[in-house]
Amino acid sequence: MIDPSQRILFDDQIYLDANSIQKTFVYEWKESECKINITFSQEDHLAISLPKAPYAGFNIEGSLSQTAMDKMTTDLKEKLSKRGIQKAIVRQRPEFEPTPEFQIIHDGLVRHKFSYTKEANQFVFLGQDFEQNLHPMQLRKIKKCQQEQLIFSKEDPSKIQEVHSFLTSCRNQQGLEINIDNQSLKQLFLKLPRSYECYTVRNCEQKILAATILVLVNDQILYNYLPGFDRVYKSLSPLSYLLFQLYHDLRDRNYEIFDLGISSIDGELQNGLFTYKKRMGAEQSDRFIYEINLK
């Protein structure tokens, strides 16, 4: 059972410092048995929760009613306006299991004139028999990787430069740019050694065929931050083998959710990516991005 009140790494001060997220402030609200807080970063007249993070948003402890949500949202808008903020963006954490609080947050923000974009997020429940949810085609490819004796490994941080170079080339194959430079990634592993992990799949000649960087969001959730594979080996599907091995490894470590991230851009579904993750046993959740103009 996922605890939605459990704090996440992305709005922890150690993450903010490691990513040089500056000019932050925490809005807090409490009534009766309900506590709500949200961390923003302010740049001029814009407040975001949070930049340089996949998501953040509202943290809730206790039971939230619609009335309480209305009071909180009214107070939040007033407090933001007093700080000179003209626009606010909330990148709310995804809902992996339905709870009344998530719906109350959504309905309350919409009532108070927040617009929103809904991104398609996908994740794997590690507590269940995930293998039964894998598509037969993916199972065949995973078996092929096993026959080829590909090597799945957790990499030492000393290998980050090699892995970053590989992931950069993977992005270049797609005509894309990687969203973090080598030195910044090294610094994250140095500053947050318990929160970042690196995994690869190599062939017998030690050539990397697939790799990913994971972020430990909290004691229940991991985020697939930076996956990639060499498209020369697309027919072999080393990324499928990497994910398959990670499912087993993370389940053995008692994690419950493996967040594979969004499969849409600005609300537009990336059908190929969405289908691939679904074939790898992923379920869909929604990740909402809310905006409001306060001027």
mmCIF file of C-alpha atoms in Angstrom, residues 2-294:
data_model
loop_
_atom_site.group_PDB
_atom_site.id
_atom_site.type_symbol
_atom_site.label_atom_id
_atom_site.label_comp_id
_atom_site.label_asym_id
_atom_site.label_seq_id
_atom_site.Cartn_x
_atom_site.Cartn_y
_atom_site.Cartn_z
ATOM 1 C CA ILE A 2 1.482 3.333 -1.082
ATOM 2 C CA ASP A 3 1.544 6.057 1.552
ATOM 3 C CA PRO A 4 0.702 9.339 -0.265
ATOM 4 C CA SER A 5 1.768 11.356 2.784
ATOM 5 C CA GLN A 6 5.339 10.038 2.641
ATOM 6 C CA ARG A 7 7.719 12.811 1.626
ATOM 7 C CA ILE A 8 9.612 12.564 -1.647
ATOM 8 C CA LEU A 9 13.219 13.389 -2.465
ATOM 9 C CA PHE A 10 12.431 16.110 -4.974
ATOM 10 C CA ASP A 11 11.303 18.711 -2.424
ATOM 11 C CA ASP A 12 13.865 17.739 0.213
ATOM 12 C CA GLN A 13 16.475 20.399 0.970
ATOM 13 C CA ILE A 14 19.325 18.042 0.076
ATOM 14 C CA TYR A 15 17.902 17.646 -3.438
ATOM 15 C CA LEU A 16 17.337 21.386 -3.796
ATOM 16 C CA ASP A 17 20.937 22.100 -2.768
ATOM 17 C CA ALA A 18 22.418 19.363 -4.978
ATOM 18 C CA ASN A 19 20.555 20.718 -8.019
ATOM 19 C CA SER A 20 21.222 24.379 -7.195
ATOM 20 C CA ILE A 21 17.489 25.105 -6.973
ATOM 21 C CA GLN A 22 17.536 28.526 -5.350
ATOM 22 C CA LYS A 23 15.151 31.101 -3.970
ATOM 23 C CA THR A 24 12.885 28.449 -2.504
ATOM 24 C CA PHE A 25 10.158 28.852 0.064
ATOM 25 C CA VAL A 26 7.665 26.513 1.708
ATOM 26 C CA TYR A 27 3.977 27.306 1.969
ATOM 27 C CA GLU A 28 2.301 25.539 4.912
ATOM 28 C CA TRP A 29 -1.345 25.312 5.903
ATOM 29 C CA LYS A 30 -2.992 23.499 8.799
ATOM 30 C CA GLU A 31 -6.557 23.006 9.939
ATOM 31 C CA SER A 32 -7.763 20.487 12.482
ATOM 32 C CA GLU A 33 -6.118 17.166 11.579
ATOM 33 C CA CYS A 34 -5.016 18.169 8.085
ATOM 34 C CA LYS A 35 -1.576 19.535 7.179
ATOM 35 C CA ILE A 36 -0.551 20.661 3.683
ATOM 36 C CA ASN A 37 2.759 21.988 2.470
ATOM 37 C CA ILE A 38 4.306 22.738 -0.898
ATOM 38 C CA THR A 39 7.787 23.936 -1.861
ATOM 39 C CA PHE A 40 8.221 26.577 -4.560
ATOM 40 C CA SER A 41 11.204 28.097 -6.309
ATOM 41 C CA GLN A 42 10.689 31.758 -7.194
ATOM 42 C CA GLU A 43 12.329 33.513 -10.120
ATOM 43 C CA ASP A 44 11.171 37.106 -10.513
ATOM 44 C CA HIS A 45 7.352 36.887 -10.714
ATOM 45 C CA LEU A 46 7.194 33.125 -11.408
ATOM 46 C CA ALA A 47 6.887 30.379 -8.773
ATOM 47 C CA ILE A 48 7.334 26.700 -9.714
ATOM 48 C CA SER A 49 6.981 23.534 -7.671
ATOM 49 C CA LEU A 50 9.600 22.574 -8.728
ATOM 50 C CA PRO A 51 12.122 23.224 -11.509
ATOM 51 C CA LYS A 52 14.811 20.571 -12.203
ATOM 52 C CA ALA A 53 12.529 17.904 -10.730
ATOM 53 C CA PRO A 54 10.143 15.528 -12.490
ATOM 54 C CA TYR A 55 7.448 16.426 -9.977
ATOM 55 C CA ALA A 56 6.809 17.841 -6.499
ATOM 56 C CA GLY A 57 3.589 19.641 -5.543
ATOM 57 C CA PHE A 58 1.362 19.299 -2.495
ATOM 58 C CA ASN A 59 2.203 17.046 0.448
ATOM 59 C CA ILE A 60 -0.783 16.100 2.594
ATOM 60 C CA GLU A 61 -0.996 14.632 6.063
ATOM 61 C CA GLY A 62 -4.385 13.640 7.436
ATOM 62 C CA SER A 63 -7.835 13.831 5.901
ATOM 63 C CA LEU A 64 -8.546 16.612 3.395
ATOM 64 C CA SER A 65 -12.077 17.896 2.788
ATOM 65 C CA GLN A 66 -13.310 20.032 -0.104
ATOM 66 C CA THR A 67 -14.020 22.866 2.324
ATOM 67 C CA ALA A 68 -10.491 22.728 3.700
ATOM 68 C CA MET A 69 -9.082 22.614 0.175
ATOM 69 C CA ASP A 70 -11.019 25.753 -0.760
ATOM 70 C CA LYS A 71 -9.725 27.593 2.312
ATOM 71 C CA MET A 72 -6.160 26.489 1.640
ATOM 72 C CA THR A 73 -6.253 27.436 -2.049
ATOM 73 C CA THR A 74 -7.658 30.891 -1.289
ATOM 74 C CA ASP A 75 -4.959 31.446 1.321
ATOM 75 C CA LEU A 76 -2.235 30.123 -1.014
ATOM 76 C CA LYS A 77 -3.186 32.531 -3.789
ATOM 77 C CA GLU A 78 -3.159 35.447 -1.349
ATOM 78 C CA LYS A 79 0.259 34.480 0.023
ATOM 79 C CA LEU A 80 1.718 34.068 -3.464
ATOM 80 C CA SER A 81 0.361 37.445 -4.553
ATOM 81 C CA LYS A 82 1.900 39.128 -1.502
ATOM 82 C CA ARG A 83 5.283 37.744 -2.611
ATOM 83 C CA GLY A 84 4.852 39.508 -5.957
ATOM 84 C CA ILE A 85 4.196 36.280 -7.817
ATOM 85 C CA GLN A 86 2.136 36.705 -10.979
ATOM 86 C CA LYS A 87 2.181 33.108 -12.200
ATOM 87 C CA ALA A 88 2.423 29.807 -10.333
ATOM 88 C CA ILE A 89 3.081 26.308 -11.708
ATOM 89 C CA VAL A 90 2.534 23.139 -9.687
ATOM 90 C CA ARG A 91 3.982 19.901 -11.057
ATOM 91 C CA GLN A 92 1.989 17.526 -8.853
ATOM 92 C CA ARG A 93 3.363 14.095 -8.005
ATOM 93 C CA PRO A 94 1.545 11.229 -9.785
ATOM 94 C CA GLU A 95 -1.155 9.190 -8.134
ATOM 95 C CA PHE A 96 -0.102 5.533 -8.143
ATOM 96 C CA GLU A 97 -3.125 4.383 -6.150
ATOM 97 C CA PRO A 98 -6.487 6.218 -6.107
ATOM 98 C CA THR A 99 -7.069 8.309 -2.988
ATOM 99 C CA PRO A 100 -9.784 10.866 -2.196
ATOM 100 C CA GLU A 101 -7.131 13.486 -1.448
ATOM 101 C CA PHE A 102 -5.749 13.535 -5.001
ATOM 102 C CA GLN A 103 -9.218 14.112 -6.457
ATOM 103 C CA ILE A 104 -9.979 16.814 -3.889
ATOM 104 C CA ILE A 105 -6.741 18.605 -4.776
ATOM 105 C CA HIS A 106 -7.557 18.460 -8.484
ATOM 106 C CA ASP A 107 -11.183 19.604 -8.094
ATOM 107 C CA GLY A 108 -10.203 22.369 -5.690
ATOM 108 C CA LEU A 109 -7.489 23.806 -7.940
ATOM 109 C CA VAL A 110 -9.815 23.735 -10.947
ATOM 110 C CA ARG A 111 -12.542 25.511 -8.962
ATOM 111 C CA HIS A 112 -10.015 28.215 -8.164
ATOM 112 C CA LYS A 113 -9.202 28.851 -11.824
ATOM 113 C CA PHE A 114 -6.058 26.751 -12.176
ATOM 114 C CA SER A 115 -5.655 25.382 -15.701
ATOM 115 C CA TYR A 116 -3.955 22.024 -16.131
ATOM 116 C CA THR A 117 -2.165 19.679 -18.504
ATOM 117 C CA LYS A 118 -2.539 15.941 -17.982
ATOM 118 C CA GLU A 119 0.510 13.841 -18.788
ATOM 119 C CA ALA A 120 0.367 10.061 -19.190
ATOM 120 C CA ASN A 121 2.597 8.582 -16.503
ATOM 121 C CA GLN A 122 3.420 4.861 -16.399
ATOM 122 C CA PHE A 123 4.675 2.669 -13.581
ATOM 123 C CA VAL A 124 5.105 -0.939 -12.501
ATOM 124 C CA PHE A 125 3.784 -2.384 -9.251
ATOM 125 C CA LEU A 126 6.683 -4.466 -7.975
ATOM 126 C CA GLY A 127 4.709 -6.220 -5.254
ATOM 127 C CA GLN A 128 2.661 -8.268 -7.679
ATOM 128 C CA ASP A 129 3.646 -10.948 -10.170
ATOM 129 C CA PHE A 130 4.766 -8.471 -12.803
ATOM 130 C CA GLU A 131 5.965 -11.160 -15.209
ATOM 131 C CA GLN A 132 2.381 -12.126 -16.009
ATOM 132 C CA ASN A 133 1.819 -8.577 -17.295
ATOM 133 C CA LEU A 134 4.733 -8.695 -19.746
ATOM 134 C CA HIS A 135 3.800 -9.033 -23.409
ATOM 135 C CA PRO A 136 4.846 -12.382 -24.968
ATOM 136 C CA MET A 137 6.975 -10.511 -27.517
ATOM 137 C CA GLN A 138 8.948 -8.817 -24.741
ATOM 138 C CA LEU A 139 9.415 -12.146 -22.972
ATOM 139 C CA ARG A 140 10.849 -13.626 -26.168
ATOM 140 C CA LYS A 141 13.293 -10.739 -26.493
ATOM 141 C CA ILE A 142 14.311 -11.039 -22.847
ATOM 142 C CA LYS A 143 14.955 -14.745 -23.364
ATOM 143 C CA LYS A 144 17.067 -13.902 -26.419
ATOM 144 C CA CYS A 145 19.166 -11.507 -24.308
ATOM 145 C CA GLN A 146 19.658 -14.283 -21.759
ATOM 146 C CA GLN A 147 20.772 -16.641 -24.519
ATOM 147 C CA GLU A 148 23.248 -14.001 -25.701
ATOM 148 C CA GLN A 149 24.576 -13.940 -22.095
ATOM 149 C CA LEU A 150 24.200 -10.200 -21.728
ATOM 150 C CA ILE A 151 25.474 -8.897 -18.404
ATOM 151 C CA PHE A 152 23.266 -6.829 -16.070
ATOM 152 C CA SER A 153 25.222 -4.772 -13.529
ATOM 153 C CA LYS A 154 24.917 -2.025 -10.991
ATOM 154 C CA GLU A 155 27.732 0.333 -11.864
ATOM 155 C CA ASP A 156 30.125 2.044 -9.500
ATOM 156 C CA PRO A 157 29.950 5.864 -9.547
ATOM 157 C CA SER A 158 33.423 5.833 -11.120
ATOM 158 C CA LYS A 159 31.717 4.628 -14.322
ATOM 159 C CA ILE A 160 29.423 7.644 -14.598
ATOM 160 C CA GLN A 161 31.479 9.364 -17.272
ATOM 161 C CA GLU A 162 31.378 6.247 -19.465
ATOM 162 C CA VAL A 163 27.645 5.824 -18.932
ATOM 163 C CA HIS A 164 26.921 9.505 -19.560
ATOM 164 C CA SER A 165 28.853 9.338 -22.817
ATOM 165 C CA PHE A 166 26.810 6.287 -23.824
ATOM 166 C CA LEU A 167 23.488 7.925 -22.945
ATOM 167 C CA THR A 168 24.503 11.056 -24.856
ATOM 168 C CA SER A 169 25.120 8.953 -27.964
ATOM 169 C CA CYS A 170 21.720 7.280 -27.473
ATOM 170 C CA ARG A 171 20.034 10.685 -27.450
ATOM 171 C CA ASN A 172 22.015 11.718 -30.532
ATOM 172 C CA GLN A 173 20.714 8.642 -32.372
ATOM 173 C CA GLN A 174 17.230 10.092 -31.829
ATOM 174 C CA GLY A 175 18.228 13.611 -32.832
ATOM 175 C CA LEU A 176 17.879 14.755 -29.216
ATOM 176 C CA GLU A 177 20.124 16.344 -26.591
ATOM 177 C CA ILE A 178 20.721 14.868 -23.156
ATOM 178 C CA ASN A 179 19.205 17.027 -20.393
ATOM 179 C CA ILE A 180 22.190 16.938 -18.006
ATOM 180 C CA ASP A 181 25.918 17.340 -18.601
ATOM 181 C CA ASN A 182 28.524 14.879 -17.391
ATOM 182 C CA GLN A 183 29.868 17.035 -14.562
ATOM 183 C CA SER A 184 26.390 17.782 -13.182
ATOM 184 C CA LEU A 185 25.511 14.076 -13.164
ATOM 185 C CA LYS A 186 28.754 13.266 -11.358
ATOM 186 C CA GLN A 187 27.928 15.896 -8.753
ATOM 187 C CA LEU A 188 24.499 14.352 -8.112
ATOM 188 C CA PHE A 189 26.111 10.980 -7.409
ATOM 189 C CA LEU A 190 28.672 12.687 -5.178
ATOM 190 C CA LYS A 191 26.190 14.832 -3.239
ATOM 191 C CA LEU A 192 23.334 12.295 -3.104
ATOM 192 C CA PRO A 193 25.092 8.894 -3.002
ATOM 193 C CA ARG A 194 22.096 7.163 -1.430
ATOM 194 C CA SER A 195 19.603 8.573 -3.913
ATOM 195 C CA TYR A 196 21.156 7.901 -7.329
ATOM 196 C CA GLU A 197 22.025 4.537 -8.867
ATOM 197 C CA CYS A 198 23.375 3.501 -12.267
ATOM 198 C CA TYR A 199 22.707 0.231 -14.106
ATOM 199 C CA THR A 200 23.876 -1.184 -17.426
ATOM 200 C CA VAL A 201 23.514 -4.159 -19.721
ATOM 201 C CA ARG A 202 26.762 -5.087 -21.492
ATOM 202 C CA ASN A 203 27.751 -7.778 -23.947
ATOM 203 C CA CYS A 204 30.597 -10.235 -23.387
ATOM 204 C CA GLU A 205 33.039 -7.648 -24.772
ATOM 205 C CA GLN A 206 31.927 -5.179 -22.049
ATOM 206 C CA LYS A 207 30.266 -2.865 -24.562
ATOM 207 C CA ILE A 208 27.270 -1.039 -23.083
ATOM 208 C CA LEU A 209 24.067 -1.856 -24.940
ATOM 209 C CA ALA A 210 21.598 -0.234 -22.502
ATOM 210 C CA ALA A 211 21.828 1.893 -19.364
ATOM 211 C CA THR A 212 19.742 3.918 -16.968
ATOM 212 C CA ILE A 213 20.044 6.243 -14.000
ATOM 213 C CA LEU A 214 17.580 5.619 -11.163
ATOM 214 C CA VAL A 215 16.459 8.051 -8.476
ATOM 215 C CA LEU A 216 15.281 6.733 -5.106
ATOM 216 C CA VAL A 217 12.249 8.963 -4.553
ATOM 217 C CA ASN A 218 11.480 7.544 -1.098
ATOM 218 C CA ASP A 219 11.367 4.154 0.648
ATOM 219 C CA GLN A 220 8.599 2.942 -1.671
ATOM 220 C CA ILE A 221 9.241 4.542 -5.071
ATOM 221 C CA LEU A 222 12.058 4.641 -7.620
ATOM 222 C CA TYR A 223 12.111 6.841 -10.707
ATOM 223 C CA ASN A 224 13.603 5.793 -14.046
ATOM 224 C CA TYR A 225 15.381 9.082 -14.667
ATOM 225 C CA LEU A 226 17.656 8.584 -17.669
ATOM 226 C CA PRO A 227 17.245 5.373 -19.697
ATOM 227 C CA GLY A 228 18.777 4.703 -23.091
ATOM 228 C CA PHE A 229 19.872 1.956 -25.461
ATOM 229 C CA ASP A 230 22.029 1.637 -28.554
ATOM 230 C CA ARG A 231 19.653 1.493 -31.513
ATOM 231 C CA VAL A 232 22.101 -0.660 -33.429
ATOM 232 C CA TYR A 233 20.875 -3.440 -31.116
ATOM 233 C CA LYS A 234 17.194 -2.517 -31.309
ATOM 234 C CA SER A 235 16.136 -5.998 -32.515
ATOM 235 C CA LEU A 236 17.778 -7.544 -29.449
ATOM 236 C CA SER A 237 16.011 -5.066 -27.104
ATOM 237 C CA PRO A 238 18.660 -4.764 -24.360
ATOM 238 C CA LEU A 239 16.536 -2.102 -22.629
ATOM 239 C CA SER A 240 13.799 -4.699 -22.077
ATOM 240 C CA TYR A 241 16.347 -6.985 -20.466
ATOM 241 C CA LEU A 242 17.621 -4.115 -18.319
ATOM 242 C CA LEU A 243 14.110 -3.284 -17.084
ATOM 243 C CA PHE A 244 13.282 -6.943 -16.497
ATOM 244 C CA GLN A 245 16.357 -7.403 -14.322
ATOM 245 C CA LEU A 246 15.624 -4.162 -12.478
ATOM 246 C CA TYR A 247 12.076 -5.336 -11.695
ATOM 247 C CA HIS A 248 13.516 -8.378 -9.927
ATOM 248 C CA ASP A 249 16.285 -6.468 -8.180
ATOM 249 C CA LEU A 250 14.029 -3.693 -6.898
ATOM 250 C CA ARG A 251 11.329 -6.110 -5.747
ATOM 251 C CA ASP A 252 13.942 -8.040 -3.781
ATOM 252 C CA ARG A 253 14.846 -4.755 -2.083
ATOM 253 C CA ASN A 254 11.178 -4.295 -1.078
ATOM 254 C CA TYR A 255 10.373 -1.311 -3.265
ATOM 255 C CA GLU A 256 6.751 -1.113 -4.365
ATOM 256 C CA ILE A 257 6.680 1.263 -7.343
ATOM 257 C CA PHE A 258 9.017 1.601 -10.308
ATOM 258 C CA ASP A 259 8.029 4.880 -11.956
ATOM 259 C CA LEU A 260 8.855 4.717 -15.670
ATOM 260 C CA GLY A 261 7.982 8.374 -16.199
ATOM 261 C CA ILE A 262 5.691 10.157 -18.638
ATOM 262 C CA SER A 263 4.878 8.986 -22.157
ATOM 263 C CA SER A 264 3.478 12.265 -23.419
ATOM 264 C CA ILE A 265 4.696 15.750 -24.277
ATOM 265 C CA ASP A 266 2.485 18.711 -23.358
ATOM 266 C CA GLY A 267 -0.408 16.278 -22.988
ATOM 267 C CA GLU A 268 0.108 14.649 -26.410
ATOM 268 C CA LEU A 269 0.556 10.886 -26.102
ATOM 269 C CA GLN A 270 3.749 9.372 -27.532
ATOM 270 C CA ASN A 271 2.107 6.229 -28.800
ATOM 271 C CA GLY A 272 5.245 4.192 -29.473
ATOM 272 C CA LEU A 273 6.737 4.872 -26.050
ATOM 273 C CA PHE A 274 3.409 4.312 -24.292
ATOM 274 C CA THR A 275 2.883 0.968 -26.042
ATOM 275 C CA TYR A 276 6.409 -0.190 -25.259
ATOM 276 C CA LYS A 277 6.028 0.518 -21.531
ATOM 277 C CA LYS A 278 2.632 -1.181 -21.510
ATOM 278 C CA ARG A 279 4.200 -4.258 -23.081
ATOM 279 C CA MET A 280 6.772 -4.130 -20.288
ATOM 280 C CA GLY A 281 3.961 -4.487 -17.750
ATOM 281 C CA ALA A 282 3.400 -0.826 -16.919
ATOM 282 C CA GLU A 283 0.124 0.627 -15.712
ATOM 283 C CA GLN A 284 -1.029 4.178 -16.381
ATOM 284 C CA SER A 285 -1.383 6.945 -13.859
ATOM 285 C CA ASP A 286 -1.827 10.658 -14.461
ATOM 286 C CA ARG A 287 0.606 13.417 -13.677
ATOM 287 C CA PHE A 288 -1.006 16.857 -13.598
ATOM 288 C CA ILE A 289 0.711 20.192 -14.161
ATOM 289 C CA TYR A 290 -1.370 23.106 -12.844
ATOM 290 C CA GLU A 291 -0.945 26.789 -13.719
ATOM 291 C CA ILE A 292 -2.580 29.996 -12.591
ATOM 292 C CA ASN A 293 -2.088 33.650 -13.491
ATOM 293 C CA LEU A 294 -2.403 35.861 -10.406
#
